[in-house]
CSV table of C-alpha atoms and ligand atoms in Angstrom, one decimal:
chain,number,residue,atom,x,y,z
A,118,UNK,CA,220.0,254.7,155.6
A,119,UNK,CA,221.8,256.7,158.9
A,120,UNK,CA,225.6,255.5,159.0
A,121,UNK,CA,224.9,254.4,162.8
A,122,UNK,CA,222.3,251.9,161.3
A,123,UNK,CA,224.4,250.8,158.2
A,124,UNK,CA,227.1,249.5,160.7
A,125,UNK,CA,224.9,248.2,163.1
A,126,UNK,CA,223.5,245.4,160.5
A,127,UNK,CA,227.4,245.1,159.6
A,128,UNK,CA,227.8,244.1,163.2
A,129,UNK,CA,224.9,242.7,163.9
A,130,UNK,CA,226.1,240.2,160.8
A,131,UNK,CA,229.6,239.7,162.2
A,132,UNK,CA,227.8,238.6,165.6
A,133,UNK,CA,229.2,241.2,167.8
A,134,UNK,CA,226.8,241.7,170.6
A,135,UNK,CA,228.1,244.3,172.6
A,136,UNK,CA,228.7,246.7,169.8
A,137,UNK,CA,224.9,246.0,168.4
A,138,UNK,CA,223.8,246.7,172.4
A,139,UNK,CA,225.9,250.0,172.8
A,140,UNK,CA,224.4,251.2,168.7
A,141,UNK,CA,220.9,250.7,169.2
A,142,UNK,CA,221.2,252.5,172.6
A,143,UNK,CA,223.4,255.1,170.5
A,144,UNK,CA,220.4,255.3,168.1
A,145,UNK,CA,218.0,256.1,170.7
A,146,UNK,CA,219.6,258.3,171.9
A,147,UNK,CA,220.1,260.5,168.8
A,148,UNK,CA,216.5,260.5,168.6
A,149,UNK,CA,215.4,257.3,165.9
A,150,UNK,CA,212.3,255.2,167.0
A,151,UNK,CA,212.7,252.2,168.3
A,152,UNK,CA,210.8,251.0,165.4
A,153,UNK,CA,213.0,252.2,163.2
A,154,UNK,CA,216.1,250.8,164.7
A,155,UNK,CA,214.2,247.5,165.0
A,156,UNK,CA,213.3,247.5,161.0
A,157,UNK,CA,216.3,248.9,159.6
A,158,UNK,CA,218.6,248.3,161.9
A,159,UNK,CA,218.2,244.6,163.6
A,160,UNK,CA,215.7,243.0,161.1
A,161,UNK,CA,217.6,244.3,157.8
A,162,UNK,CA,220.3,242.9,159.6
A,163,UNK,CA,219.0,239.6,160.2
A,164,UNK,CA,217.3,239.5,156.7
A,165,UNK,CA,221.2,239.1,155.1
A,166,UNK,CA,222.1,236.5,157.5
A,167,UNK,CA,219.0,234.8,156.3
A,168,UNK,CA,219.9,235.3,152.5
A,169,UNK,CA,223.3,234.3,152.7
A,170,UNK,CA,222.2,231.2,155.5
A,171,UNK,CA,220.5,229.9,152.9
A,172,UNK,CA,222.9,230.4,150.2
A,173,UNK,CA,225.1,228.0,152.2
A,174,UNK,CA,227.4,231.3,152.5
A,175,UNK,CA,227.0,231.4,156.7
A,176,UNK,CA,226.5,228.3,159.3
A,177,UNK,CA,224.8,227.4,162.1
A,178,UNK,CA,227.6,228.7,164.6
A,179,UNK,CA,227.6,232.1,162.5
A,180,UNK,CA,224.1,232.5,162.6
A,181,UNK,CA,223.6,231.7,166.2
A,182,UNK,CA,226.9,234.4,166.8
A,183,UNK,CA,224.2,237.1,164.8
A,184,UNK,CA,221.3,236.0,166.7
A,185,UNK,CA,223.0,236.5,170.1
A,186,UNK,CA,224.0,240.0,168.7
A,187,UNK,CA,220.5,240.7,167.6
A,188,UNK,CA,219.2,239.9,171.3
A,189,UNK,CA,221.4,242.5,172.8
A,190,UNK,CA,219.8,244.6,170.7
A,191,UNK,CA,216.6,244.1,171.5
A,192,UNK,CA,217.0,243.9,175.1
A,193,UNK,CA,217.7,247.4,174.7
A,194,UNK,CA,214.2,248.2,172.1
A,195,UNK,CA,212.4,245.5,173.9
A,196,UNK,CA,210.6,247.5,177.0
A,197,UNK,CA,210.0,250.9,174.5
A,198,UNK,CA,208.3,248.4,171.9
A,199,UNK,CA,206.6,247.0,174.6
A,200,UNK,CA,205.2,250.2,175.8
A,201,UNK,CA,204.6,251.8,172.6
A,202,UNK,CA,202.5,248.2,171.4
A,203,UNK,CA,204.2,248.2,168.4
A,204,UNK,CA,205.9,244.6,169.4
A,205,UNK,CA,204.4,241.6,169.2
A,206,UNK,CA,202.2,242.0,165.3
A,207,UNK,CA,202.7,238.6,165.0
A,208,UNK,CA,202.7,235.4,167.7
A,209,UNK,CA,204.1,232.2,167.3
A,210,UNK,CA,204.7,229.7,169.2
A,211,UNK,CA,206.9,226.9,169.0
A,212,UNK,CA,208.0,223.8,170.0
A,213,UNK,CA,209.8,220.2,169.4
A,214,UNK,CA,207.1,217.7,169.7
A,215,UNK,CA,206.0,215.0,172.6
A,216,UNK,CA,208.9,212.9,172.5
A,217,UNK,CA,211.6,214.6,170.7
A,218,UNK,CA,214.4,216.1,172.8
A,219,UNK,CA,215.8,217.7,169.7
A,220,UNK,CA,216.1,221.6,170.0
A,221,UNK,CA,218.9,222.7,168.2
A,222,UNK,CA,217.3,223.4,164.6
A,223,UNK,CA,214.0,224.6,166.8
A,224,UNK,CA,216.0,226.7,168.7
A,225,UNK,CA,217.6,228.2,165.4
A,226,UNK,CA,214.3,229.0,163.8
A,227,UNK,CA,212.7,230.3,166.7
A,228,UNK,CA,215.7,233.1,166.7
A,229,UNK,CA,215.5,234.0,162.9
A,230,UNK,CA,212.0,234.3,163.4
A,231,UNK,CA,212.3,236.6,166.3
A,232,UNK,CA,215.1,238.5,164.2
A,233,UNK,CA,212.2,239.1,161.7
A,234,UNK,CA,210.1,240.9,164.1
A,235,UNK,CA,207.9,238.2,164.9
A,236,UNK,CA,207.1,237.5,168.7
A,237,UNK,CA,208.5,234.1,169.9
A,238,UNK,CA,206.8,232.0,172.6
A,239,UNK,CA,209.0,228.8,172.8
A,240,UNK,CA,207.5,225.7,174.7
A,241,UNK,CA,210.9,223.6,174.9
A,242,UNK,CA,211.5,220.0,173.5
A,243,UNK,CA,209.1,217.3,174.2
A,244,UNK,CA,205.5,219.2,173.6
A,245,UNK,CA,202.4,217.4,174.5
A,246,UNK,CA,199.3,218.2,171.9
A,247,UNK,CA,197.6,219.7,174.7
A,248,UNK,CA,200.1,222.3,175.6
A,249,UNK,CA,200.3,223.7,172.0
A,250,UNK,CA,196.6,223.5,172.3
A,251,UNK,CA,196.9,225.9,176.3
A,252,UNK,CA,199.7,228.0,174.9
A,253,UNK,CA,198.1,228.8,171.6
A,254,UNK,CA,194.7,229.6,173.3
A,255,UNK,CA,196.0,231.3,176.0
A,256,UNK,CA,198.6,233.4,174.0
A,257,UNK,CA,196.2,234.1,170.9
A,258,UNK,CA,199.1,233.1,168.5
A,259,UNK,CA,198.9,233.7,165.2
A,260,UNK,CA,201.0,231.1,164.2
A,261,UNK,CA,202.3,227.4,165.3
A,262,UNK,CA,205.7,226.3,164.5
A,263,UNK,CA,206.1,222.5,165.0
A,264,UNK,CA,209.8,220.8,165.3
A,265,UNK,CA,210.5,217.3,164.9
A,266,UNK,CA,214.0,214.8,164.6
A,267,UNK,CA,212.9,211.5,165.4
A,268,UNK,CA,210.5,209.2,163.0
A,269,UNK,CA,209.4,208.0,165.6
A,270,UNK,CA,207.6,210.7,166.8
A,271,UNK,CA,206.1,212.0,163.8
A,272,UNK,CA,202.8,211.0,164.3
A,273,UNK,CA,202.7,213.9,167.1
A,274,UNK,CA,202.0,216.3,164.6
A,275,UNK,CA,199.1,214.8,163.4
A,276,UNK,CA,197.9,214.8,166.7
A,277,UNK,CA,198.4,218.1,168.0
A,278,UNK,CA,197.1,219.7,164.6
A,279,UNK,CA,193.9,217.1,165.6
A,280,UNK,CA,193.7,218.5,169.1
A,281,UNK,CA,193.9,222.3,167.8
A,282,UNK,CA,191.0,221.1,165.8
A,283,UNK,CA,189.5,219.3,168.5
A,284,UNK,CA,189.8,222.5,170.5
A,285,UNK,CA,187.9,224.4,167.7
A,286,UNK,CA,191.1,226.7,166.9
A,287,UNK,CA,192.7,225.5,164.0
A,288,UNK,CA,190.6,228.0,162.0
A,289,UNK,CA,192.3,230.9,163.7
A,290,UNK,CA,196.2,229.5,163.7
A,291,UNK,CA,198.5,228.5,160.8
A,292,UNK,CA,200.6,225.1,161.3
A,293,UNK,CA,203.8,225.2,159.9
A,294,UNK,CA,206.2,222.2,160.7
A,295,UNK,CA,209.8,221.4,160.1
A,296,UNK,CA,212.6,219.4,161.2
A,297,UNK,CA,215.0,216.7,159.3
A,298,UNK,CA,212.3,213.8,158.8
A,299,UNK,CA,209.4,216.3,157.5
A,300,UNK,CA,208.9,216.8,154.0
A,301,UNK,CA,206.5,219.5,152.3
A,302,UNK,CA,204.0,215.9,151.6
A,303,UNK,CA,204.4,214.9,155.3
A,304,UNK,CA,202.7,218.4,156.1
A,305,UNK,CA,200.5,218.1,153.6
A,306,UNK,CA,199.2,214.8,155.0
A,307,UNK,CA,199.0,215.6,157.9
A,308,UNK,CA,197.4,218.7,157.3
A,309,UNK,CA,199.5,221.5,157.9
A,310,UNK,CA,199.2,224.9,156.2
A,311,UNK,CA,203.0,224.7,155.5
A,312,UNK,CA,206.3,223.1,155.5
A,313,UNK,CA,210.3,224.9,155.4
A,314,UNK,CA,213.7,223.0,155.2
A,315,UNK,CA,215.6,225.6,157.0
A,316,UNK,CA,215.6,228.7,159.6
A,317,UNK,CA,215.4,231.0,156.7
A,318,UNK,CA,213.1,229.8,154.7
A,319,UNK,CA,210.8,229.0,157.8
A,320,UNK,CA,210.9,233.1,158.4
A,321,UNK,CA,210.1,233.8,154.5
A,322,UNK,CA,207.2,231.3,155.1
A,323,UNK,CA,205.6,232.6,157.8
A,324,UNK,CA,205.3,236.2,156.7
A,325,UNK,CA,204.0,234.6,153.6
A,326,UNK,CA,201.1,232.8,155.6
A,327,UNK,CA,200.6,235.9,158.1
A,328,UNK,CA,200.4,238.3,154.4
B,554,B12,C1,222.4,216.6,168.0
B,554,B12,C2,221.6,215.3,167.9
B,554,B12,C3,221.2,214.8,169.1
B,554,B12,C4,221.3,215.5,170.5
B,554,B12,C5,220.2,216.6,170.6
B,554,B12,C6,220.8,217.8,171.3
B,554,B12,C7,219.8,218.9,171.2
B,554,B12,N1,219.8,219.7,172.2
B,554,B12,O1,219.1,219.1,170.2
B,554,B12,C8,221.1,214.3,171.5
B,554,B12,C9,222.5,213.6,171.7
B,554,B12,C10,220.5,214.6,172.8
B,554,B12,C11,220.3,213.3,170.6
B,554,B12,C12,219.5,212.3,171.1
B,554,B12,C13,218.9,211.4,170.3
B,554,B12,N2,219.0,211.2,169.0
B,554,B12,CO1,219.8,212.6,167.8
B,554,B12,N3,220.7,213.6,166.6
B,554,B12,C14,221.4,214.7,166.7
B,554,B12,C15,222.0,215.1,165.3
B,554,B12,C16,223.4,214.6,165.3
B,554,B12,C17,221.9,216.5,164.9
B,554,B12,C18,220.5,217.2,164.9
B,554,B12,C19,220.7,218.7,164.8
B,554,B12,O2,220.7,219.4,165.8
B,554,B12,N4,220.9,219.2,163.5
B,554,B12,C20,221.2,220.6,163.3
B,554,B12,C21,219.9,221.4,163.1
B,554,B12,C22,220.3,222.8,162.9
B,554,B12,O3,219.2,220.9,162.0
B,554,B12,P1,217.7,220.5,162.1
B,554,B12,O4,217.3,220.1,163.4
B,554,B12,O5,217.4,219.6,160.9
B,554,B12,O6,217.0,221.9,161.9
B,554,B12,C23,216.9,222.6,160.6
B,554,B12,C24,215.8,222.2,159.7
B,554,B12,O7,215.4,220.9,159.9
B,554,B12,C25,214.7,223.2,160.1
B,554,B12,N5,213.8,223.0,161.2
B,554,B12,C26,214.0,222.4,162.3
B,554,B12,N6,212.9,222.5,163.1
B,554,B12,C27,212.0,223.2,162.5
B,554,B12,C28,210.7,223.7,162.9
B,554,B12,C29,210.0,224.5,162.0
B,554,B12,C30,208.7,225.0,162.4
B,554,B12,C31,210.5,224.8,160.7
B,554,B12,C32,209.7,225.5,159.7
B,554,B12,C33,211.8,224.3,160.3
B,554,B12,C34,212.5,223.6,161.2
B,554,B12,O8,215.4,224.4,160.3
B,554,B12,C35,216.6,224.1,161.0
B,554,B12,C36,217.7,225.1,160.8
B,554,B12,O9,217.9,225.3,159.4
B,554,B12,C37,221.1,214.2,164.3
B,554,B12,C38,221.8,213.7,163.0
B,554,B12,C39,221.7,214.8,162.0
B,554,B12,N7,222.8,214.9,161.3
B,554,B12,O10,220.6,215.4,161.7
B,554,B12,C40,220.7,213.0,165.3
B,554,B12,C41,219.4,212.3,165.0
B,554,B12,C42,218.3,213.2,164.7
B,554,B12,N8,219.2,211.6,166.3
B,554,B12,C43,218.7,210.4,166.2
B,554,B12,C44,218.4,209.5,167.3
B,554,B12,C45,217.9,208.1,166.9
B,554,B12,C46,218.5,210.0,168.6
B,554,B12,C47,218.2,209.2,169.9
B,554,B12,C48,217.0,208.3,169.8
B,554,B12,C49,219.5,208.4,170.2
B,554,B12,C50,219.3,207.4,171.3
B,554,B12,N9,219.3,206.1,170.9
B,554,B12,O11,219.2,207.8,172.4
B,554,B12,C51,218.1,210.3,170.9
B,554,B12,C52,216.6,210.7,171.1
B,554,B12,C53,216.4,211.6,172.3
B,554,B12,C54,215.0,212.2,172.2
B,554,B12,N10,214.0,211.6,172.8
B,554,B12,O12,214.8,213.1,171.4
B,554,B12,C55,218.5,210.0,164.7
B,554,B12,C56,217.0,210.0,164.3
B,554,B12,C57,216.7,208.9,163.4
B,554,B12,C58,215.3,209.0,162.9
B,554,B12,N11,215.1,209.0,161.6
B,554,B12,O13,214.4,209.0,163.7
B,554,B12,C59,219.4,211.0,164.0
B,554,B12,C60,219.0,211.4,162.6
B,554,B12,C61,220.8,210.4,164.0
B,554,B12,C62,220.9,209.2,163.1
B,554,B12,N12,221.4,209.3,161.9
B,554,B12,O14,220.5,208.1,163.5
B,554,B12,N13,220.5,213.6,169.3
């Protein structure tokens, strides 16, 4: 791998933005892709801070320092991508369910997933079934990611994943939910196609689902 890209993950890791803003910029112009720098560069980057989020080696404050860094990044590949269509393989969108106000681990899961290369289109806290149900038709996503903190709420799961059925387009989106209550037999219950405990393992999930 190019030195320029080497220490771009290394900074991308540390969480410094500007200096993952000014490489990939840097990179561009010394003639790599914007592909490239978005593989090697940005999503090897992310793929450590995964590994070593898990491994209870980084924290939340850490991770959300790489993620930041990672945006600045791609607000620089972001408008080539676009223009070359080589963003956006993969949609998801996600969301905390109807009652839940919770958005921090949402939030977290959403940016390790968009540091994978997926494309992220985040509804907010407090999701109705029906607008997973608008957003996923109108988007053609690929994937829905479902958020939930309260108990209480649960239940909201079950409904939206009824209402995608309802809506006749379950067949053509996977379900996968998370969130401090869920467990991998909640989602089975309730009929999900899968269930992750944390940001990083919600990433190695969903490429396993879109495989
Ligand atoms: C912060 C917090 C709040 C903040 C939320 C701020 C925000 N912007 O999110 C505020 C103060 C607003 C709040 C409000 C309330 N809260 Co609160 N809150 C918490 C707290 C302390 C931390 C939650 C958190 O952010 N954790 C950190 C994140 C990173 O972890 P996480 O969410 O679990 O996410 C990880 C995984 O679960 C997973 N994941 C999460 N989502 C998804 C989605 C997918 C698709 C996948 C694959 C994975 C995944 O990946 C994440 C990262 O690794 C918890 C207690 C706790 N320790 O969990 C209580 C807690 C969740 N709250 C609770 C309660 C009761 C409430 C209130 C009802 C309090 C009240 N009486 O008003 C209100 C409800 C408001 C509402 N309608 O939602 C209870 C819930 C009890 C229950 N079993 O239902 C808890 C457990 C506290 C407790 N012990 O009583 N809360």
């Amino acid at each position: 791998m190019s030195n320029i890209l080497e220490q771009m993950q290394k900074d991308l890791y540390d969480g410094k933005a500007d200096e993952v803003g000014t490489a990939t910029q840097k990179a561009l112009d010394e003639g790599m892709s914007a592909q490239e720098i978005l593989s090697d560069g940005l999503i090897g980057g992310m793929d450590e801070v995964g590994k070593d989020f898990k491994a209870g080696d980084l924290f939340i404050p850490e991770v959300l320092m790489s993620a930041k860094a990672m945006h600045a990044g791609m607000a620089v590949l972001r408008p080539l991508l676009a223009e070359s269509g080589a963003l956006s393989l993969v949609k998801i969108v996600i969301g905390t369910i109807a009652g839940d106000l919770h958005d921090i681990g949402k939030n977290l899961v959403g940016m390790m997933l968009e540091g994978a290369g997926f494309e992220i289109i985040d509804l907010g806290t407090d999701v109705s079934p029906e607008k997973f149900v608008e957003a996923v038709r109108a988007e053609g996503a690929d994937l829905v990611g479902m958020s939930a903190l309260l108990t209480t709420t649960m239940p909201s799961m079950k409904a939206t994943i009824e209402a995608l059925t309802e809506a006749g387009l379950r067949d053509s989106v996977k379900v996968i939910v998370g969130g401090a209550p869920v467990t991998a037999g909640f989602a089975e219950d309730i009929g999900a196609d899968a269930y992750a405990p944390d940001a990083a393992s919600a990433v190695d999930t969903a490429r396993s689902l879109m495989a």
